[in-house]
Tab-separated table of C-alpha atoms in Angstrom:
chain	number	residue	atom	x	y	z
A	1	UNK	CA	19.395	1.055	-1.109
A	2	UNK	CA	19.153	-2.518	0.163
A	3	UNK	CA	22.317	-4.493	-0.551
A	4	UNK	CA	21.710	-7.537	1.675
A	5	UNK	CA	18.651	-9.762	1.406
A	6	UNK	CA	18.452	-13.099	3.208
A	7	UNK	CA	14.835	-14.126	2.568
A	8	UNK	CA	12.918	-14.006	-0.717
A	9	UNK	CA	9.943	-15.673	-2.353
A	10	UNK	CA	10.867	-17.116	-5.729
A	11	UNK	CA	8.388	-17.986	-8.473
A	12	UNK	CA	10.146	-20.666	-10.524
A	13	UNK	CA	8.629	-22.002	-13.742
A	14	UNK	CA	10.271	-24.753	-15.760
A	15	UNK	CA	10.009	-24.866	-19.531
A	16	UNK	CA	7.159	-26.579	-21.355
A	17	UNK	CA	7.814	-29.612	-23.495
A	18	UNK	CA	7.541	-29.197	-27.255
A	19	UNK	CA	4.642	-30.786	-29.131
A	20	UNK	CA	5.172	-33.839	-31.265
A	21	UNK	CA	4.648	-33.564	-35.013
A	22	UNK	CA	2.079	-35.464	-37.089
A	23	UNK	CA	3.585	-35.774	-40.552
A	24	UNK	CA	3.567	-38.224	-43.486
A	25	UNK	CA	6.647	-38.824	-45.591
A	26	UNK	CA	6.192	-37.433	-49.093
A	27	UNK	CA	8.550	-38.431	-51.873
A	28	UNK	CA	8.139	-39.016	-55.585
A	29	UNK	CA	7.197	-42.582	-56.483
A	30	UNK	CA	6.607	-43.363	-52.777
A	31	UNK	CA	2.893	-42.772	-52.164
A	32	UNK	CA	2.921	-44.717	-48.874
A	33	UNK	CA	5.928	-43.166	-47.223
A	34	UNK	CA	4.602	-43.684	-43.701
A	35	UNK	CA	4.619	-41.386	-40.657
A	36	UNK	CA	7.762	-39.322	-40.100
A	37	UNK	CA	6.767	-36.811	-37.410
A	38	UNK	CA	9.527	-36.076	-34.888
A	39	UNK	CA	9.295	-35.783	-31.106
A	40	UNK	CA	9.130	-32.497	-29.212
A	41	UNK	CA	12.051	-31.306	-27.110
A	42	UNK	CA	12.155	-31.437	-23.319
A	43	UNK	CA	11.545	-28.226	-21.389
A	44	UNK	CA	14.403	-26.726	-19.380
A	45	UNK	CA	14.708	-27.269	-15.612
A	46	UNK	CA	15.103	-24.572	-12.971
A	47	UNK	CA	18.142	-25.534	-10.873
A	48	UNK	CA	19.510	-23.863	-7.726
A	49	UNK	CA	23.312	-24.170	-7.360
A	50	UNK	CA	25.471	-23.048	-4.430
A	51	UNK	CA	28.147	-20.542	-5.450
A	52	UNK	CA	30.694	-19.304	-2.896
A	53	UNK	CA	30.967	-15.974	-4.689
A	54	UNK	CA	27.280	-15.231	-4.054
A	55	UNK	CA	26.582	-13.830	-0.582
A	56	UNK	CA	23.052	-12.427	-0.836
A	57	UNK	CA	19.658	-13.139	-2.396
A	58	UNK	CA	19.343	-9.565	-3.652
A	59	UNK	CA	18.993	-10.542	-7.332
A	60	UNK	CA	15.894	-12.627	-6.589
A	61	UNK	CA	14.452	-9.830	-4.455
A	62	UNK	CA	14.422	-7.549	-7.498
A	63	UNK	CA	13.519	-10.283	-10.037
A	64	UNK	CA	11.496	-12.987	-8.260
A	65	UNK	CA	9.972	-14.503	-11.419
A	66	UNK	CA	12.310	-16.902	-13.218
A	67	UNK	CA	11.413	-19.194	-16.134
A	68	UNK	CA	13.400	-21.733	-18.129
A	69	UNK	CA	13.074	-21.988	-21.912
A	70	UNK	CA	10.558	-24.250	-23.625
A	71	UNK	CA	11.377	-27.259	-25.751
A	72	UNK	CA	10.940	-26.847	-29.485
A	73	UNK	CA	8.234	-28.798	-31.373
A	74	UNK	CA	9.134	-31.731	-33.580
A	75	UNK	CA	9.107	-31.537	-37.368
A	76	UNK	CA	8.696	-33.800	-40.363
A	77	UNK	CA	11.405	-36.101	-41.683
A	78	UNK	CA	11.859	-37.458	-38.133
A	79	UNK	CA	13.410	-34.237	-36.847
A	80	UNK	CA	13.142	-33.929	-33.073
A	81	UNK	CA	12.718	-30.542	-31.450
A	82	UNK	CA	15.556	-28.922	-29.511
A	83	UNK	CA	15.543	-29.330	-25.749
A	84	UNK	CA	15.022	-26.213	-23.672
A	85	UNK	CA	18.011	-24.761	-21.819
A	86	UNK	CA	18.177	-25.333	-18.064
A	87	UNK	CA	17.996	-22.168	-15.970
A	88	UNK	CA	20.790	-22.304	-13.355
A	89	UNK	CA	20.287	-19.901	-10.436
A	90	UNK	CA	23.305	-19.329	-8.125
A	91	UNK	CA	22.499	-19.056	-4.418
A	92	UNK	CA	24.700	-18.428	-1.349
A	93	UNK	CA	26.136	-21.245	0.720
A	94	UNK	CA	23.685	-22.083	3.502
A	95	UNK	CA	20.465	-21.390	1.594
A	96	UNK	CA	17.395	-23.268	2.816
A	97	UNK	CA	14.590	-23.959	0.328
A	98	UNK	CA	11.051	-24.087	1.755
A	99	UNK	CA	7.579	-24.414	0.282
A	100	UNK	CA	4.723	-22.008	0.921
A	101	UNK	CA	3.720	-23.931	4.064
A	102	UNK	CA	7.194	-23.687	5.595
A	103	UNK	CA	8.260	-27.291	4.928
A	104	UNK	CA	11.973	-27.681	4.183
A	105	UNK	CA	12.587	-28.950	0.653
A	106	UNK	CA	16.386	-28.710	0.620
A	107	UNK	CA	19.288	-27.414	2.709
A	108	UNK	CA	21.984	-26.252	0.305
A	109	UNK	CA	25.369	-26.334	2.029
A	110	UNK	CA	28.660	-26.727	0.195
A	111	UNK	CA	30.018	-25.496	-3.114
A	112	UNK	CA	28.188	-27.018	-6.082
A	113	UNK	CA	25.213	-28.417	-4.158
A	114	UNK	CA	22.166	-28.411	-6.436
A	115	UNK	CA	18.386	-28.613	-6.137
A	116	UNK	CA	15.888	-28.865	-8.979
A	117	UNK	CA	13.257	-26.262	-8.149
A	118	UNK	CA	11.198	-26.944	-11.279
A	119	UNK	CA	11.136	-29.998	-13.534
A	120	UNK	CA	10.864	-29.327	-17.244
A	121	UNK	CA	7.932	-30.822	-19.143
A	122	UNK	CA	8.352	-33.885	-21.329
A	123	UNK	CA	8.252	-33.462	-25.065
A	124	UNK	CA	5.357	-35.016	-26.943
A	125	UNK	CA	5.877	-38.032	-29.182
A	126	UNK	CA	5.531	-37.597	-32.920
A	127	UNK	CA	3.387	-39.915	-34.999
A	128	UNK	CA	6.476	-41.861	-36.117
A	129	UNK	CA	7.057	-42.969	-32.491
A	130	UNK	CA	3.345	-43.785	-32.083
A	131	UNK	CA	3.187	-46.104	-35.103
A	132	UNK	CA	2.609	-49.786	-34.347
A	133	UNK	CA	1.542	-52.964	-36.129
A	134	UNK	CA	-2.116	-52.069	-35.591
A	135	UNK	CA	-1.805	-48.296	-35.990
A	136	UNK	CA	0.499	-48.031	-38.982
A	137	UNK	CA	-0.087	-44.373	-39.862
A	138	UNK	CA	-1.288	-42.340	-36.858
A	139	UNK	CA	-2.876	-39.070	-37.820
A	140	UNK	CA	-2.035	-37.422	-34.512
A	141	UNK	CA	0.873	-36.679	-32.174
A	142	UNK	CA	1.147	-36.152	-28.432
A	143	UNK	CA	1.326	-32.696	-26.924
A	144	UNK	CA	4.231	-31.569	-24.789
A	145	UNK	CA	3.679	-31.452	-21.037
A	146	UNK	CA	3.702	-28.113	-19.218
A	147	UNK	CA	6.725	-27.461	-17.039
A	148	UNK	CA	6.481	-27.541	-13.257
A	149	UNK	CA	5.741	-24.167	-11.699
A	150	UNK	CA	6.049	-23.631	-7.959
A	151	UNK	CA	6.441	-20.838	-5.440
A	152	UNK	CA	9.313	-21.423	-3.042
A	153	UNK	CA	10.929	-19.449	-0.239
A	154	UNK	CA	14.701	-19.048	-0.029
A	155	UNK	CA	16.196	-18.355	3.403
A	156	UNK	CA	19.889	-17.715	3.960
A	157	UNK	CA	21.458	-19.099	7.127
A	158	UNK	CA	25.033	-17.924	7.421
A	159	UNK	CA	27.603	-20.723	7.391
A	160	UNK	CA	30.099	-19.663	10.090
A	161	UNK	CA	31.997	-21.354	12.904
A	162	UNK	CA	31.627	-18.573	15.504
A	163	UNK	CA	28.745	-16.192	16.176
A	164	UNK	CA	29.117	-12.975	18.165
A	165	UNK	CA	25.927	-12.147	20.064
A	166	UNK	CA	25.138	-9.328	22.430
A	167	UNK	CA	23.353	-6.049	22.997
A	168	UNK	CA	23.560	-3.264	20.404
A	169	UNK	CA	26.786	-1.247	20.726
A	170	UNK	CA	28.473	-3.961	22.798
A	171	UNK	CA	31.462	-3.863	20.460
A	172	UNK	CA	30.801	-6.894	18.270
A	173	UNK	CA	31.608	-5.098	15.013
A	174	UNK	CA	34.806	-3.670	16.470
A	175	UNK	CA	35.810	-7.118	17.691
A	176	UNK	CA	35.305	-8.825	14.315
A	177	UNK	CA	37.181	-5.994	12.576
A	178	UNK	CA	40.326	-6.620	14.630
A	179	UNK	CA	40.085	-10.418	14.669
A	180	UNK	CA	39.713	-10.614	10.877
A	181	UNK	CA	39.957	-8.481	7.770
A	182	UNK	CA	36.218	-7.699	7.784
A	183	UNK	CA	35.299	-4.020	7.540
A	184	UNK	CA	31.868	-3.626	9.161
A	185	UNK	CA	30.262	-0.282	9.853
A	186	UNK	CA	31.245	1.003	13.309
A	187	UNK	CA	29.573	3.972	15.013
A	188	UNK	CA	28.589	5.174	18.492
A	189	UNK	CA	24.850	4.561	18.188
A	190	UNK	CA	22.674	1.423	18.556
A	191	UNK	CA	21.857	-0.872	15.640
A	192	UNK	CA	24.852	0.191	13.589
A	193	UNK	CA	25.007	-3.365	12.248
A	194	UNK	CA	21.981	-3.968	10.040
A	195	UNK	CA	23.185	-7.126	8.286
A	196	UNK	CA	25.416	-10.037	9.349
A	197	UNK	CA	29.133	-9.546	8.782
A	198	UNK	CA	31.516	-12.419	8.057
A	199	UNK	CA	35.250	-12.565	8.712
A	200	UNK	CA	37.972	-15.192	8.392
A	201	UNK	CA	40.317	-15.733	11.355
A	202	UNK	CA	43.595	-17.670	11.394
A	203	UNK	CA	44.778	-19.002	14.768
A	204	UNK	CA	47.821	-21.225	14.399
A	205	UNK	CA	46.931	-23.981	11.936
A	206	UNK	CA	43.177	-23.477	12.334
A	207	UNK	CA	41.256	-21.230	9.980
A	208	UNK	CA	37.642	-20.463	10.855
A	209	UNK	CA	34.908	-17.964	10.048
A	210	UNK	CA	33.291	-15.607	12.492
A	211	UNK	CA	29.908	-13.873	12.127
A	212	UNK	CA	28.650	-10.680	13.711
A	213	UNK	CA	24.851	-10.449	13.780
A	214	UNK	CA	22.750	-7.363	14.627
A	215	UNK	CA	22.341	-6.680	18.333
A	216	UNK	CA	19.685	-8.410	20.399
A	217	UNK	CA	17.268	-6.679	22.765
A	218	UNK	CA	14.530	-8.020	25.070
A	219	UNK	CA	11.759	-9.549	22.962
A	220	UNK	CA	14.033	-10.343	20.020
A	221	UNK	CA	12.726	-13.923	19.757
A	222	UNK	CA	9.209	-12.508	19.266
A	223	UNK	CA	10.294	-10.103	16.545
A	224	UNK	CA	11.293	-6.993	18.482
A	225	UNK	CA	14.170	-5.059	16.979
A	226	UNK	CA	16.255	-6.897	14.384
A	227	UNK	CA	16.910	-10.020	16.428
A	228	UNK	CA	14.344	-12.473	15.065
A	229	UNK	CA	15.153	-11.530	11.481
A	230	UNK	CA	18.805	-12.529	11.917
A	231	UNK	CA	18.807	-15.110	14.717
A	232	UNK	CA	18.677	-17.876	12.108
A	233	UNK	CA	22.178	-16.826	11.040
A	234	UNK	CA	23.621	-18.301	14.262
A	235	UNK	CA	21.951	-21.710	13.876
A	236	UNK	CA	24.876	-23.272	11.993
A	237	UNK	CA	27.627	-21.892	14.263
A	238	UNK	CA	29.719	-24.254	16.392
A	239	UNK	CA	30.289	-21.812	19.261
A	240	UNK	CA	28.586	-18.662	20.556
A	241	UNK	CA	30.540	-15.738	21.985
A	242	UNK	CA	28.690	-13.428	24.372
A	243	UNK	CA	30.162	-9.955	23.881
A	244	UNK	CA	29.372	-7.996	27.071
A	245	UNK	CA	29.848	-4.270	27.405
A	246	UNK	CA	31.633	-3.507	30.678
A	247	UNK	CA	31.576	0.271	30.089
A	248	UNK	CA	27.925	0.852	29.235
A	249	UNK	CA	26.524	4.298	29.943
A	250	UNK	CA	23.017	3.014	30.684
A	251	UNK	CA	22.402	2.946	34.433
A	252	UNK	CA	19.788	0.148	34.274
A	253	UNK	CA	22.147	-2.325	32.561
A	254	UNK	CA	25.081	-4.444	33.680
A	255	UNK	CA	26.992	-7.291	31.943
A	256	UNK	CA	25.417	-10.089	34.014
A	257	UNK	CA	21.833	-8.986	33.327
A	258	UNK	CA	22.725	-8.527	29.653
A	259	UNK	CA	23.982	-12.119	29.551
A	260	UNK	CA	20.834	-13.430	31.241
A	261	UNK	CA	18.643	-11.542	28.780
A	262	UNK	CA	20.525	-12.822	25.736
A	263	UNK	CA	20.412	-16.404	27.037
A	264	UNK	CA	16.655	-16.109	27.594
A	265	UNK	CA	16.122	-14.909	24.014
A	266	UNK	CA	18.260	-17.747	22.653
A	267	UNK	CA	16.265	-20.228	24.731
A	268	UNK	CA	12.963	-18.869	23.419
A	269	UNK	CA	14.252	-19.056	19.854
A	270	UNK	CA	15.267	-22.684	20.402
A	271	UNK	CA	17.785	-25.048	18.858
A	272	UNK	CA	20.924	-23.485	20.399
A	273	UNK	CA	20.983	-25.116	23.839
A	274	UNK	CA	23.875	-27.504	23.106
A	275	UNK	CA	26.259	-24.944	21.597
A	276	UNK	CA	29.342	-24.124	23.703
A	277	UNK	CA	29.522	-20.585	25.034
A	278	UNK	CA	32.381	-18.184	25.665
A	279	UNK	CA	32.088	-14.797	27.368
A	280	UNK	CA	34.130	-11.843	26.101
A	281	UNK	CA	34.145	-8.899	28.520
A	282	UNK	CA	34.771	-6.034	26.109
A	283	UNK	CA	36.097	-2.475	26.615
A	284	UNK	CA	38.428	-3.340	29.492
A	285	UNK	CA	40.747	-0.584	28.253
A	286	UNK	CA	38.473	1.848	30.120
A	287	UNK	CA	39.281	1.965	33.863
A	288	UNK	CA	35.675	1.528	34.975
A	289	UNK	CA	35.257	-1.327	32.504
A	290	UNK	CA	38.368	-3.089	33.847
A	291	UNK	CA	37.127	-2.816	37.445
A	292	UNK	CA	33.673	-4.126	36.535
A	293	UNK	CA	35.160	-7.036	34.564
A	294	UNK	CA	37.286	-8.122	37.532
A	295	UNK	CA	34.253	-7.849	39.779
A	296	UNK	CA	31.868	-10.057	37.732
A	297	UNK	CA	34.405	-12.541	36.367
A	298	UNK	CA	34.240	-14.935	39.368
A	299	UNK	CA	30.438	-15.049	39.116
A	300	UNK	CA	30.545	-15.893	35.393
A	301	UNK	CA	33.207	-18.561	35.883
A	302	UNK	CA	31.115	-20.086	38.656
A	303	UNK	CA	28.337	-20.520	36.088
A	304	UNK	CA	30.687	-22.567	33.905
A	305	UNK	CA	31.621	-19.933	31.329
A	306	UNK	CA	35.131	-19.422	29.989
A	307	UNK	CA	35.725	-15.690	30.411
A	308	UNK	CA	38.142	-13.491	28.452
A	309	UNK	CA	38.816	-9.828	29.102
A	310	UNK	CA	39.333	-8.096	25.745
A	311	UNK	CA	39.513	-4.698	24.161
A	312	UNK	CA	39.002	-4.196	20.467
A	313	UNK	CA	40.445	-0.690	20.626
A	314	UNK	CA	43.616	-1.532	22.614
A	315	UNK	CA	43.924	-5.069	21.133
A	316	UNK	CA	43.955	-6.656	24.586
A	317	UNK	CA	43.224	-10.365	25.085
A	318	UNK	CA	42.478	-10.996	21.406
A	319	UNK	CA	45.134	-13.666	20.894
A	320	UNK	CA	43.909	-15.715	23.855
A	321	UNK	CA	40.288	-15.456	22.685
A	322	UNK	CA	41.188	-16.385	19.113
A	323	UNK	CA	43.139	-19.508	20.073
A	324	UNK	CA	40.447	-20.605	22.542
A	325	UNK	CA	37.860	-20.426	19.766
A	326	UNK	CA	40.187	-22.330	17.429
A	327	UNK	CA	40.471	-25.159	19.966
A	328	UNK	CA	36.699	-25.495	20.351
A	329	UNK	CA	36.179	-25.417	16.582
A	330	UNK	CA	38.881	-28.052	16.006
A	331	UNK	CA	37.142	-30.353	18.499
A	332	UNK	CA	33.758	-29.763	16.847
A	333	UNK	CA	35.171	-30.539	13.405
A	334	UNK	CA	36.831	-33.719	14.662
A	335	UNK	CA	33.583	-34.883	16.274
A	336	UNK	CA	31.654	-34.584	13.016
A	337	UNK	CA	31.168	-37.866	11.169
A	338	UNK	CA	33.171	-38.302	8.010
A	339	UNK	CA	31.278	-37.283	4.893
A	340	UNK	CA	30.329	-40.179	2.696
A	341	UNK	CA	29.464	-40.220	-0.963
A	342	UNK	CA	25.761	-40.024	-1.654
A	343	UNK	CA	24.287	-43.454	-2.250
A	344	UNK	CA	21.867	-43.858	-5.101
A	345	UNK	CA	18.830	-45.748	-3.804
A	346	UNK	CA	16.397	-47.131	-6.367
A	347	UNK	CA	12.904	-47.837	-5.086
A	348	UNK	CA	10.860	-49.361	-7.911
A	349	UNK	CA	7.094	-49.402	-7.590
A	350	UNK	CA	5.363	-52.657	-6.765
A	351	UNK	CA	4.343	-54.647	-9.835
A	352	UNK	CA	0.731	-54.832	-8.663
A	353	UNK	CA	0.478	-51.108	-8.018
A	354	UNK	CA	-2.277	-49.761	-10.255
A	355	UNK	CA	-0.930	-46.234	-9.979
A	356	UNK	CA	-4.374	-44.611	-9.916
A	357	UNK	CA	-7.555	-44.398	-7.867
A	358	UNK	CA	-11.228	-44.249	-8.830
A	359	UNK	CA	-13.737	-42.586	-6.476
A	360	UNK	CA	-17.347	-41.504	-6.898
A	361	UNK	CA	-18.205	-37.916	-5.949
A	362	UNK	CA	-21.900	-37.560	-5.210
A	363	UNK	CA	-21.859	-33.749	-5.223
A	364	UNK	CA	-20.574	-33.615	-8.797
A	365	UNK	CA	-22.157	-36.871	-9.908
A	366	UNK	CA	-18.943	-38.065	-11.568
A	367	UNK	CA	-16.352	-40.776	-11.068
A	368	UNK	CA	-12.974	-39.128	-10.503
A	369	UNK	CA	-9.742	-40.815	-11.627
A	370	UNK	CA	-6.512	-39.635	-9.984
A	371	UNK	CA	-3.062	-40.926	-10.856
A	372	UNK	CA	0.220	-39.840	-12.405
A	373	UNK	CA	-0.156	-41.762	-15.665
A	374	UNK	CA	-3.822	-40.982	-16.451
A	375	UNK	CA	-3.350	-37.293	-15.708
A	376	UNK	CA	-0.169	-37.119	-17.776
A	377	UNK	CA	-1.837	-38.867	-20.699
A	378	UNK	CA	-4.713	-36.386	-20.568
A	379	UNK	CA	-2.282	-33.459	-20.680
A	380	UNK	CA	-0.621	-34.981	-23.740
A	381	UNK	CA	-3.857	-35.510	-25.682
A	382	UNK	CA	-5.026	-33.198	-28.447
A	383	UNK	CA	-8.819	-33.275	-27.907
A	384	UNK	CA	-9.443	-31.599	-31.243
A	385	UNK	CA	-8.282	-34.827	-32.901
A	386	UNK	CA	-10.706	-37.756	-32.591
A	387	UNK	CA	-8.025	-40.332	-33.282
A	388	UNK	CA	-5.911	-38.924	-30.436
A	389	UNK	CA	-8.911	-39.187	-28.103
A	390	UNK	CA	-9.439	-42.800	-29.179
A	391	UNK	CA	-5.761	-43.513	-28.490
A	392	UNK	CA	-6.212	-42.077	-24.983
A	393	UNK	CA	-9.180	-44.377	-24.434
A	394	UNK	CA	-7.094	-47.381	-25.478
A	395	UNK	CA	-4.295	-46.417	-23.096
A	396	UNK	CA	-6.697	-45.986	-20.185
A	397	UNK	CA	-8.269	-49.343	-20.940
A	398	UNK	CA	-4.903	-51.097	-20.987
A	399	UNK	CA	-4.011	-49.471	-17.683
A	400	UNK	CA	-7.110	-50.968	-16.075
A	401	UNK	CA	-9.156	-47.817	-15.614
A	402	UNK	CA	-12.249	-49.352	-17.222
A	403	UNK	CA	-12.112	-52.394	-14.942
A	404	UNK	CA	-11.903	-50.149	-11.870
A	405	UNK	CA	-14.795	-48.031	-13.111
A	406	UNK	CA	-16.918	-51.172	-13.467
A	407	UNK	CA	-15.983	-52.262	-9.932
A	408	UNK	CA	-16.885	-48.793	-8.635
A	409	UNK	CA	-20.368	-49.107	-10.157
A	410	UNK	CA	-20.011	-46.921	-13.221
A	411	UNK	CA	-22.360	-47.499	-16.142
A	412	UNK	CA	-22.350	-46.451	-19.752
A	413	UNK	CA	-23.037	-42.743	-20.057
A	414	UNK	CA	-21.833	-41.815	-16.563
A	415	UNK	CA	-19.505	-38.867	-16.239
A	416	UNK	CA	-15.826	-39.539	-15.580
A	417	UNK	CA	-13.349	-36.826	-14.558
A	418	UNK	CA	-9.595	-37.313	-14.818
A	419	UNK	CA	-7.453	-34.946	-12.793
A	420	UNK	CA	-7.873	-32.485	-9.945
A	421	UNK	CA	-11.105	-30.558	-9.491
A	422	UNK	CA	-9.652	-27.283	-10.763
A	423	UNK	CA	-8.101	-28.805	-13.884
A	424	UNK	CA	-9.970	-31.971	-14.818
A	425	UNK	CA	-11.181	-33.374	-18.121
A	426	UNK	CA	-14.776	-34.659	-17.954
A	427	UNK	CA	-16.192	-37.058	-20.516
A	428	UNK	CA	-19.009	-39.601	-20.898
A	429	UNK	CA	-17.796	-43.113	-20.305
A	430	UNK	CA	-18.518	-45.713	-22.955
A	431	UNK	CA	-17.179	-49.217	-22.193
A	432	UNK	CA	-17.001	-50.017	-25.891
A	433	UNK	CA	-14.172	-47.503	-26.323
A	434	UNK	CA	-11.663	-50.248	-25.525
A	435	UNK	CA	-11.884	-51.974	-28.910
A	436	UNK	CA	-8.522	-50.755	-30.238
A	437	UNK	CA	-7.042	-49.516	-33.466
A	438	UNK	CA	-8.847	-51.954	-35.764
A	439	UNK	CA	-12.030	-49.858	-35.314
A	440	UNK	CA	-10.398	-46.664	-36.560
A	441	UNK	CA	-11.625	-44.938	-39.677
A	442	UNK	CA	-9.739	-42.412	-41.759
A	443	UNK	CA	-6.655	-40.706	-40.439
A	444	UNK	CA	-7.541	-38.310	-37.620
A	445	UNK	CA	-11.010	-39.849	-37.083
A	446	UNK	CA	-12.475	-42.381	-34.656
A	447	UNK	CA	-16.102	-43.387	-35.261
A	448	UNK	CA	-16.390	-44.560	-31.662
A	449	UNK	CA	-16.722	-40.908	-30.682
A	450	UNK	CA	-19.737	-40.289	-32.905
A	451	UNK	CA	-22.124	-41.967	-30.441
A	452	UNK	CA	-24.531	-39.789	-28.425
A	453	UNK	CA	-23.397	-38.507	-25.042
A	454	UNK	CA	-26.111	-39.229	-22.455
A	455	UNK	CA	-24.104	-37.974	-19.475
A	456	UNK	CA	-23.587	-34.631	-21.149
A	457	UNK	CA	-27.309	-34.457	-21.893
A	458	UNK	CA	-28.065	-35.210	-18.231
A	459	UNK	CA	-25.827	-32.340	-17.132
A	460	UNK	CA	-27.470	-29.977	-19.620
A	461	UNK	CA	-30.908	-31.007	-18.326
A	462	UNK	CA	-29.880	-30.362	-14.717
A	463	UNK	CA	-28.456	-26.958	-15.643
A	464	UNK	CA	-31.656	-26.095	-17.492
A	465	UNK	CA	-33.737	-27.055	-14.434
A	466	UNK	CA	-31.603	-24.848	-12.199
A	467	UNK	CA	-31.902	-21.949	-14.622
A	468	UNK	CA	-35.696	-22.320	-14.735
A	469	UNK	CA	-35.914	-22.440	-10.938
A	470	UNK	CA	-33.716	-19.344	-10.633
A	471	UNK	CA	-35.851	-17.532	-13.210
A	472	UNK	CA	-39.051	-18.349	-11.324
A	473	UNK	CA	-37.483	-17.148	-8.077
A	474	UNK	CA	-36.374	-13.876	-9.674
A	475	UNK	CA	-39.874	-13.269	-11.050
A	476	UNK	CA	-41.477	-14.021	-7.671
A	477	UNK	CA	-39.090	-11.810	-5.659
A	478	UNK	CA	-40.748	-8.355	-5.381
A	479	UNK	CA	-37.383	-6.714	-4.700
């Protein structure tokens, strides 16, 4: 059974906002109590939080669909709905959040680091909040907005100071088991290590972590073996240790060619060129291994490598290797810039920014309005209530949508679509729909919407013509 997962696709859905309430205060001897509908509650967010106790993404592999709770609707007597509860998802330290296209959304490093994966929907306003001097008793309320839903990819990149790299069965697992308290699986066959292993090493006053990743073979950077799947776990390491087997039983291999192959794979993978390297010649407790290590050591040192002869079984050379790594890590930590508190930067929008665009689409024959405010207002509108639709028209007029439609060449009766193509609201534009609340009739009604809809009639005529043409074609086709 899989116990380690370092890459998952998560389907996160935030909670929907609760609907506002349209209510009128009713009390004896108070016939005109006024509106008292409460606001809807906010939907819960989906939040990723780094937890040191979490080391794998296994939970999200088994349960990839996560949803926060919805906000509760408002009620009469000015009672607001309850906000939805935020859904907090713990993730391991070093988790990278990406979108479906591979773009990095967040790099979560450090205990308590958070990222909002899904924003909860706003709650709708009740008719008490919508009352004004002109609209004293609104017969409608705003709907709650749907919560943000997105598909994201979580990738775990191990946060370690040292990475052990090398061929399968080079002795990396044995080395980490004696340097630290880690207990990896050790056996005499290739690819014993199937997942990265982490250990903590203390060398003098320096404490650092060391990672053992599955063995690399030629073609690892292109996906051969297990290399590509786990090479990302060495990206955060400060130093790389080449563990070379000096007692290999394969006649076509030697430590120098193994080193060249591993370096070529790291080069093809990219991003690791500037990391310091150390070479650990392992298994020198075997006589043939000791002779081979002494033979190739001058060549490796001539290339600029610091070389250590070690044996995980006989515990030879481990202290020297451990303190050498501690020195490199201490220098790397000292060279890092001091962490500063996150500055809050406020970037207000320009005062002359309309916040929306109006374009004419010839294929559809409509004027399309795109913008955060118009689209949000459409989502909040109850189209079964004429007064709510009239209120939307007033808001769009005040925003300047009607002026932009006139500049774009729109005329009365033309079709106007607000929103994206797959989720747009289409209506017939009437410039007179900007008159305001003084034209309203009874509660819940707006006589401005009783006018004929020429644009809708035009669309029905075009659809009828297409249906007639298709019918004639079907009758003519002998097959």
